[in-house]
mmCIF file of C-alpha atoms in Angstrom:
data_model
loop_
_atom_site.group_PDB
_atom_site.id
_atom_site.type_symbol
_atom_site.label_atom_id
_atom_site.label_comp_id
_atom_site.label_asym_id
_atom_site.label_seq_id
_atom_site.Cartn_x
_atom_site.Cartn_y
_atom_site.Cartn_z
ATOM 1 C CA MET A 142 -137.063 114.301 129.092
ATOM 2 C CA ARG A 143 -138.524 113.046 132.431
ATOM 3 C CA THR A 144 -141.656 111.327 131.226
ATOM 4 C CA GLY A 145 -140.782 110.199 127.901
ATOM 5 C CA TYR A 146 -137.029 109.958 127.082
ATOM 6 C CA ILE A 147 -135.449 108.726 130.608
ATOM 7 C CA PRO A 148 -138.063 105.916 131.269
ATOM 8 C CA VAL A 149 -137.757 104.376 127.809
ATOM 9 C CA MET A 150 -134.099 104.463 127.917
ATOM 10 C CA ILE A 151 -134.080 102.749 131.205
ATOM 11 C CA ILE A 152 -136.285 99.989 130.241
ATOM 12 C CA VAL A 153 -134.006 99.461 126.772
ATOM 13 C CA GLY A 154 -130.851 99.614 128.672
ATOM 14 C CA ILE A 155 -131.936 96.974 131.203
ATOM 15 C CA VAL A 156 -133.165 94.480 128.658
ATOM 16 C CA ALA A 157 -130.058 95.142 126.277
ATOM 17 C CA GLY A 158 -127.741 94.665 129.083
ATOM 18 C CA LEU A 159 -129.419 91.235 130.071
ATOM 19 C CA ILE A 160 -129.151 90.151 126.570
ATOM 20 C CA MET A 161 -125.467 91.342 126.160
ATOM 21 C CA MET A 162 -124.406 89.393 129.088
ATOM 22 C CA GLN A 163 -125.969 86.119 127.784
ATOM 23 C CA PRO A 164 -123.728 86.926 125.384
ATOM 24 C CA ASP A 165 -125.822 87.816 122.225
ATOM 25 C CA LEU A 166 -124.262 91.093 120.699
ATOM 26 C CA GLY A 167 -126.098 90.651 117.466
ATOM 27 C CA SER A 168 -129.794 90.841 119.115
ATOM 28 C CA CYS A 169 -128.679 93.737 121.566
ATOM 29 C CA LEU A 170 -127.743 95.766 118.667
ATOM 30 C CA ILE A 171 -130.762 95.204 116.811
ATOM 31 C CA LEU A 172 -132.899 95.942 120.008
ATOM 32 C CA VAL A 173 -131.018 99.027 120.563
ATOM 33 C CA ALA A 174 -131.204 100.337 116.912
ATOM 34 C CA THR A 175 -134.837 99.541 116.701
ATOM 35 C CA SER A 176 -135.636 101.542 119.815
ATOM 36 C CA GLY A 177 -133.304 104.482 118.743
ATOM 37 C CA LEU A 178 -135.477 104.377 115.298
ATOM 38 C CA VAL A 179 -138.788 104.365 117.486
ATOM 39 C CA ILE A 180 -137.443 107.031 120.019
ATOM 40 C CA TYR A 181 -136.389 109.147 116.777
ATOM 41 C CA ALA A 182 -139.824 108.550 115.104
ATOM 42 C CA GLY A 183 -141.500 109.759 118.389
ATOM 43 C CA GLY A 184 -139.974 113.265 118.051
ATOM 44 C CA ALA A 185 -136.720 113.053 120.130
ATOM 45 C CA SER A 186 -134.708 115.900 119.124
ATOM 46 C CA MET A 187 -130.953 115.889 118.344
ATOM 47 C CA LYS A 188 -129.726 116.255 121.685
ATOM 48 C CA HIS A 189 -131.838 113.360 122.714
ATOM 49 C CA ILE A 190 -130.147 111.014 120.090
ATOM 50 C CA ILE A 191 -126.679 112.193 121.004
ATOM 51 C CA ALA A 192 -127.450 111.427 124.811
ATOM 52 C CA SER A 193 -128.558 108.083 123.731
ATOM 53 C CA ILE A 194 -125.645 107.305 121.996
ATOM 54 C CA ALA A 195 -123.535 108.459 125.055
ATOM 55 C CA LEU A 196 -125.792 106.515 127.186
ATOM 56 C CA LEU A 197 -125.194 103.450 125.062
ATOM 57 C CA VAL A 198 -121.484 103.647 125.227
ATOM 58 C CA LEU A 199 -121.543 104.234 128.836
ATOM 59 C CA GLY A 200 -124.042 101.372 129.479
ATOM 60 C CA VAL A 201 -121.625 98.983 127.435
ATOM 61 C CA GLY A 202 -118.731 99.962 129.383
ATOM 62 C CA ILE A 203 -120.232 99.139 132.715
ATOM 63 C CA VAL A 204 -121.729 95.772 131.725
ATOM 64 C CA MET A 205 -118.607 94.991 130.064
ATOM 65 C CA GLY A 206 -116.510 96.031 132.996
ATOM 66 C CA ALA A 207 -118.735 94.250 135.545
ATOM 67 C CA LYS A 208 -118.479 91.199 133.362
ATOM 68 C CA THR A 209 -114.682 91.436 133.115
ATOM 69 C CA ALA A 210 -114.504 92.041 137.008
ATOM 70 C CA ILE A 211 -116.770 88.886 137.914
ATOM 71 C CA ASP A 212 -114.885 86.804 135.441
ATOM 72 C CA SER A 213 -111.609 88.019 137.140
ATOM 73 C CA LEU A 214 -112.622 87.152 140.543
ATOM 74 C CA SER A 215 -113.996 83.853 139.741
ATOM 75 C CA PRO A 216 -112.113 80.853 138.239
ATOM 76 C CA GLN A 217 -111.912 81.175 134.438
ATOM 77 C CA THR A 218 -113.674 77.997 132.993
ATOM 78 C CA ALA A 219 -113.193 76.338 129.672
ATOM 79 C CA THR A 220 -116.726 78.007 128.693
ATOM 80 C CA VAL A 221 -115.501 81.629 129.389
ATOM 81 C CA ALA A 222 -112.409 81.128 127.714
ATOM 82 C CA ALA A 223 -113.826 79.727 124.582
ATOM 83 C CA ASP A 224 -116.525 82.784 124.560
ATOM 84 C CA LYS A 225 -113.482 85.281 124.541
ATOM 85 C CA ASN A 226 -111.697 83.575 121.789
ATOM 86 C CA TYR A 227 -115.185 82.966 119.822
ATOM 87 C CA LYS A 228 -115.742 86.914 120.191
ATOM 88 C CA MET A 229 -112.197 87.756 118.911
ATOM 89 C CA ASP A 230 -112.100 85.355 116.099
ATOM 90 C CA ARG A 231 -115.453 86.903 114.534
ATOM 91 C CA ILE A 232 -113.295 90.214 114.562
ATOM 92 C CA GLU A 233 -110.258 88.964 113.233
ATOM 93 C CA ALA A 234 -112.410 87.052 110.684
ATOM 94 C CA PHE A 235 -113.795 90.383 109.543
ATOM 95 C CA LEU A 236 -110.726 92.078 109.338
ATOM 96 C CA ASP A 237 -108.889 89.444 107.584
ATOM 97 C CA PRO A 238 -110.683 86.066 106.878
ATOM 98 C CA PHE A 239 -107.514 84.634 105.049
ATOM 99 C CA LYS A 240 -105.439 84.591 108.242
ATOM 100 C CA ASP A 241 -107.264 81.599 109.480
ATOM 101 C CA PRO A 242 -109.145 80.293 106.459
ATOM 102 C CA GLU A 243 -109.838 76.787 108.018
ATOM 103 C CA ASP A 244 -111.427 77.750 111.189
ATOM 104 C CA GLY A 245 -112.193 81.660 112.106
ATOM 105 C CA GLY A 246 -112.422 82.838 108.561
ATOM 106 C CA TYR A 247 -113.755 79.750 107.134
ATOM 107 C CA ASN A 248 -117.736 80.764 107.108
ATOM 108 C CA ILE A 249 -117.231 84.117 105.533
ATOM 109 C CA LEU A 250 -114.747 82.869 103.000
ATOM 110 C CA GLN A 251 -117.250 79.964 101.878
ATOM 111 C CA SER A 252 -120.006 82.621 101.684
ATOM 112 C CA LEU A 253 -117.960 84.962 99.625
ATOM 113 C CA THR A 254 -117.025 81.970 97.526
ATOM 114 C CA ALA A 255 -120.853 81.345 97.132
ATOM 115 C CA LEU A 256 -121.516 84.875 96.030
ATOM 116 C CA GLY A 257 -118.845 84.900 93.493
ATOM 117 C CA GLU A 258 -119.687 81.594 91.901
ATOM 118 C CA GLY A 259 -123.358 82.871 91.422
ATOM 119 C CA GLY A 260 -121.806 85.357 88.898
ATOM 120 C CA THR A 261 -124.265 87.557 86.837
ATOM 121 C CA SER A 262 -127.041 85.283 86.291
ATOM 122 C CA GLY A 263 -126.609 82.467 88.829
ATOM 123 C CA ALA A 264 -125.870 78.770 88.742
ATOM 124 C CA GLY A 265 -129.898 78.139 88.689
ATOM 125 C CA PHE A 266 -132.401 77.429 90.965
ATOM 126 C CA GLY A 267 -131.511 74.469 93.514
ATOM 127 C CA GLN A 268 -128.136 74.127 91.826
ATOM 128 C CA SER A 269 -126.156 75.504 94.150
ATOM 129 C CA ILE A 270 -122.909 73.569 95.347
ATOM 130 C CA GLN A 271 -121.486 75.437 98.573
ATOM 131 C CA LYS A 272 -124.956 74.882 100.006
ATOM 132 C CA LEU A 273 -124.283 71.068 99.860
ATOM 133 C CA HIS A 274 -120.881 70.376 101.902
ATOM 134 C CA TYR A 275 -119.094 73.735 102.251
ATOM 135 C CA LEU A 276 -121.417 76.535 103.509
ATOM 136 C CA PRO A 277 -122.304 76.235 107.172
ATOM 137 C CA TYR A 278 -126.046 76.966 108.022
ATOM 138 C CA PRO A 279 -127.040 77.564 104.454
ATOM 139 C CA TYR A 280 -130.734 77.320 105.324
ATOM 140 C CA THR A 281 -130.592 79.844 108.264
ATOM 141 C CA ASP A 282 -127.625 82.417 108.641
ATOM 142 C CA PHE A 283 -126.122 82.069 105.145
ATOM 143 C CA ILE A 284 -129.595 81.651 103.192
ATOM 144 C CA PHE A 285 -128.708 84.979 101.331
ATOM 145 C CA ALA A 286 -125.242 83.332 100.272
ATOM 146 C CA VAL A 287 -127.379 80.333 98.664
ATOM 147 C CA ILE A 288 -129.724 83.087 96.824
ATOM 148 C CA GLY A 289 -126.724 84.687 95.342
ATOM 149 C CA GLU A 290 -125.347 81.595 93.974
ATOM 150 C CA GLU A 291 -128.324 80.099 92.382
ATOM 151 C CA LEU A 292 -129.935 83.375 91.156
ATOM 152 C CA GLY A 293 -126.746 85.489 90.662
ATOM 153 C CA PHE A 294 -126.442 89.140 90.573
ATOM 154 C CA ILE A 295 -129.677 89.902 88.652
ATOM 155 C CA GLY A 296 -131.843 87.624 90.870
ATOM 156 C CA THR A 297 -130.065 89.063 94.104
ATOM 157 C CA ALA A 298 -130.816 92.598 93.146
ATOM 158 C CA VAL A 299 -134.414 91.879 92.323
ATOM 159 C CA PHE A 300 -134.678 90.134 95.466
ATOM 160 C CA LEU A 301 -133.400 93.333 97.492
ATOM 161 C CA LEU A 302 -135.696 95.542 95.507
ATOM 162 C CA VAL A 303 -138.555 93.471 96.687
ATOM 163 C CA TYR A 304 -137.186 93.463 100.146
ATOM 164 C CA LEU A 305 -136.984 97.357 100.069
ATOM 165 C CA TYR A 306 -140.547 97.805 98.550
ATOM 166 C CA PHE A 307 -141.803 95.776 101.276
ATOM 167 C CA ILE A 308 -140.248 97.776 104.071
ATOM 168 C CA TRP A 309 -141.185 100.908 102.194
ATOM 169 C CA ARG A 310 -144.917 100.219 102.077
ATOM 170 C CA GLY A 311 -144.705 99.224 105.792
ATOM 171 C CA ILE A 312 -143.353 102.582 106.520
ATOM 172 C CA MET A 313 -145.912 104.031 104.553
ATOM 173 C CA ILE A 314 -148.605 102.243 106.403
ATOM 174 C CA ALA A 315 -147.020 103.364 109.506
ATOM 175 C CA LEU A 316 -146.738 107.059 108.606
ATOM 176 C CA ARG A 317 -150.475 107.319 107.417
ATOM 177 C CA CYS A 318 -152.001 106.148 110.631
ATOM 178 C CA THR A 319 -153.670 108.815 112.297
ATOM 179 C CA ASP A 320 -153.098 107.036 115.882
ATOM 180 C CA PRO A 321 -149.629 108.387 117.073
ATOM 181 C CA PHE A 322 -149.217 105.215 118.997
ATOM 182 C CA GLY A 323 -150.061 102.952 115.893
ATOM 183 C CA THR A 324 -147.389 104.906 113.795
ATOM 184 C CA LEU A 325 -144.706 104.303 116.701
ATOM 185 C CA VAL A 326 -145.581 100.472 116.551
ATOM 186 C CA GLY A 327 -145.361 100.120 112.637
ATOM 187 C CA ILE A 328 -142.023 102.049 112.476
ATOM 188 C CA GLY A 329 -140.724 99.716 115.136
ATOM 189 C CA VAL A 330 -142.099 96.439 113.443
ATOM 190 C CA MET A 331 -140.885 97.590 109.997
ATOM 191 C CA GLY A 332 -137.381 98.949 111.516
ATOM 192 C CA LEU A 333 -136.923 95.648 113.426
ATOM 193 C CA ILE A 334 -137.343 93.676 110.014
ATOM 194 C CA ALA A 335 -135.049 96.068 108.258
ATOM 195 C CA ILE A 336 -132.361 96.221 110.680
ATOM 196 C CA GLN A 337 -132.418 92.523 111.347
ATOM 197 C CA ALA A 338 -131.948 91.983 107.495
ATOM 198 C CA PHE A 339 -129.289 94.417 107.066
ATOM 199 C CA VAL A 340 -127.231 92.790 109.817
ATOM 200 C CA ASN A 341 -127.815 89.119 108.145
ATOM 201 C CA ILE A 342 -126.951 90.528 104.615
ATOM 202 C CA GLY A 343 -124.315 92.545 105.889
ATOM 203 C CA GLY A 344 -122.680 89.690 107.671
ATOM 204 C CA VAL A 345 -123.005 87.252 104.839
ATOM 205 C CA THR A 346 -121.376 89.811 102.360
ATOM 206 C CA LYS A 347 -118.639 90.983 104.815
ATOM 207 C CA THR A 348 -119.839 94.439 105.208
ATOM 208 C CA ILE A 349 -120.147 94.064 108.995
ATOM 209 C CA PRO A 350 -118.943 91.287 111.044
ATOM 210 C CA LEU A 351 -121.136 88.236 111.495
ATOM 211 C CA THR A 352 -123.544 88.292 114.397
ATOM 212 C CA GLY A 353 -125.761 85.013 113.576
ATOM 213 C CA VAL A 354 -129.078 86.495 113.005
ATOM 214 C CA THR A 355 -131.645 85.312 110.596
ATOM 215 C CA LEU A 356 -133.065 86.768 107.351
ATOM 216 C CA PRO A 357 -136.615 87.664 108.160
ATOM 217 C CA PHE A 358 -139.283 85.771 106.172
ATOM 218 C CA ILE A 359 -136.362 83.677 104.099
ATOM 219 C CA SER A 360 -134.405 81.740 106.802
ATOM 220 C CA TYR A 361 -135.484 78.543 108.410
ATOM 221 C CA GLY A 362 -136.688 78.592 111.806
ATOM 222 C CA GLY A 363 -139.915 78.358 113.517
ATOM 223 C CA SER A 364 -139.661 80.823 116.260
ATOM 224 C CA SER A 365 -138.256 83.566 113.992
ATOM 225 C CA LEU A 366 -140.917 83.090 111.439
ATOM 226 C CA VAL A 367 -143.683 83.019 114.015
ATOM 227 C CA VAL A 368 -142.876 86.464 115.557
ATOM 228 C CA THR A 369 -142.094 87.887 112.136
ATOM 229 C CA MET A 370 -145.773 86.923 110.882
ATOM 230 C CA PHE A 371 -147.119 88.383 114.412
ATOM 231 C CA CYS A 372 -145.451 91.595 113.295
ATOM 232 C CA MET A 373 -147.204 91.363 110.010
ATOM 233 C CA GLY A 374 -150.613 90.667 111.695
ATOM 234 C CA ILE A 375 -149.980 94.101 113.568
ATOM 235 C CA MET A 376 -149.009 95.782 110.387
ATOM 236 C CA LEU A 377 -152.400 94.487 108.672
ATOM 237 C CA SER A 378 -154.161 95.850 111.709
ATOM 238 C CA ILE A 379 -152.625 99.112 111.472
ATOM 239 C CA SER A 380 -153.429 99.222 107.789
ATOM 240 C CA ARG A 381 -157.236 98.258 108.346
ATOM 241 C CA GLU A 382 -157.374 101.035 111.229
ATOM 242 C CA THR A 383 -156.056 103.514 108.501
ATOM 243 C CA ASN A 384 -158.146 102.782 105.855
ATOM 244 C CA ARG A 385 -161.383 102.333 107.821
ATOM 245 C CA PRO A 386 -162.586 106.043 107.910
ATOM 246 C CA ALA A 387 -162.090 106.177 104.091
ATOM 247 C CA LYS A 388 -164.097 103.081 103.752
ATOM 248 C CA GLU A 389 -166.745 104.341 105.975
ATOM 249 C CA GLU A 390 -166.993 107.497 104.138
ATOM 250 C CA VAL A 391 -167.844 105.671 100.963
ATOM 251 C CA THR A 392 -170.162 103.375 102.510
ATOM 252 C CA LYS A 393 -172.026 106.419 103.848
ATOM 253 C CA SER A 394 -171.922 108.198 100.344
ATOM 254 C CA VAL A 395 -173.343 104.895 98.812
ATOM 255 C CA THR A 396 -175.938 104.659 101.325
ATOM 256 C CA THR A 397 -177.136 108.374 100.633
ATOM 257 C CA VAL A 398 -177.170 107.725 96.958
ATOM 258 C CA ARG A 399 -179.385 104.605 97.414
ATOM 259 C CA GLN A 400 -181.694 106.585 99.972
ATOM 260 C CA VAL A 401 -182.068 109.376 97.130
ATOM 261 C CA ARG A 402 -182.913 107.049 94.319
ATOM 262 C CA ALA A 403 -185.433 105.230 96.730
ATOM 263 C CA SER A 404 -186.983 108.345 97.558
ATOM 264 C CA ARG A 405 -187.771 109.355 93.869
#
């Protein structure tokens, strides 16, 4: 508890609190969820998990309370007011996008329209109409809606299956690693990609409120792609170290066979 759990939670809490105060709730949730996954994979008990949730709720309450107190003491600028309205618009758009179809609910309605237009087989590769003038940010936040419109339900299902297979293979690589640190890093990397993909696809399909995060490997964006490829380099390194003992054993066996043949 004192050497493993509490230090980690303090670091995660500080970083998550700073990100939330920016404010960037989507990135904060992804960081906290990924950290919780790594903590669970590291052997945390159910008591630790429950304590983590309690500390998270407490931390969120403290941060939001401090921010509210600071805003109340200082004159409310147009930026602060717009930020509050922006958050409320996201929540209201998730609950009832038809309440304000021209403003708050516009993005999600256009996303759902794109998915509905795709039907079973889709409109065809490159034939999306929503991405031309209606769907906002079709190359980043709403790229999954474009995939649904162009490839339809069948193409979207295949895409999700490939994505799930990729995540499953990464988790298997992490679990087969003989080094505990490599296992935790691998679980964290694949958990980060999986959670971010869930947040993006969930927002596009109105499963969860929109948060504005990219879809790993698919969305346009230089920094996002660089970080994701860096993570894949780490996974390849873990896979190489996992397979190295088996390769060394095969090499040793082949060398022994050659030496026996040479002695004959």
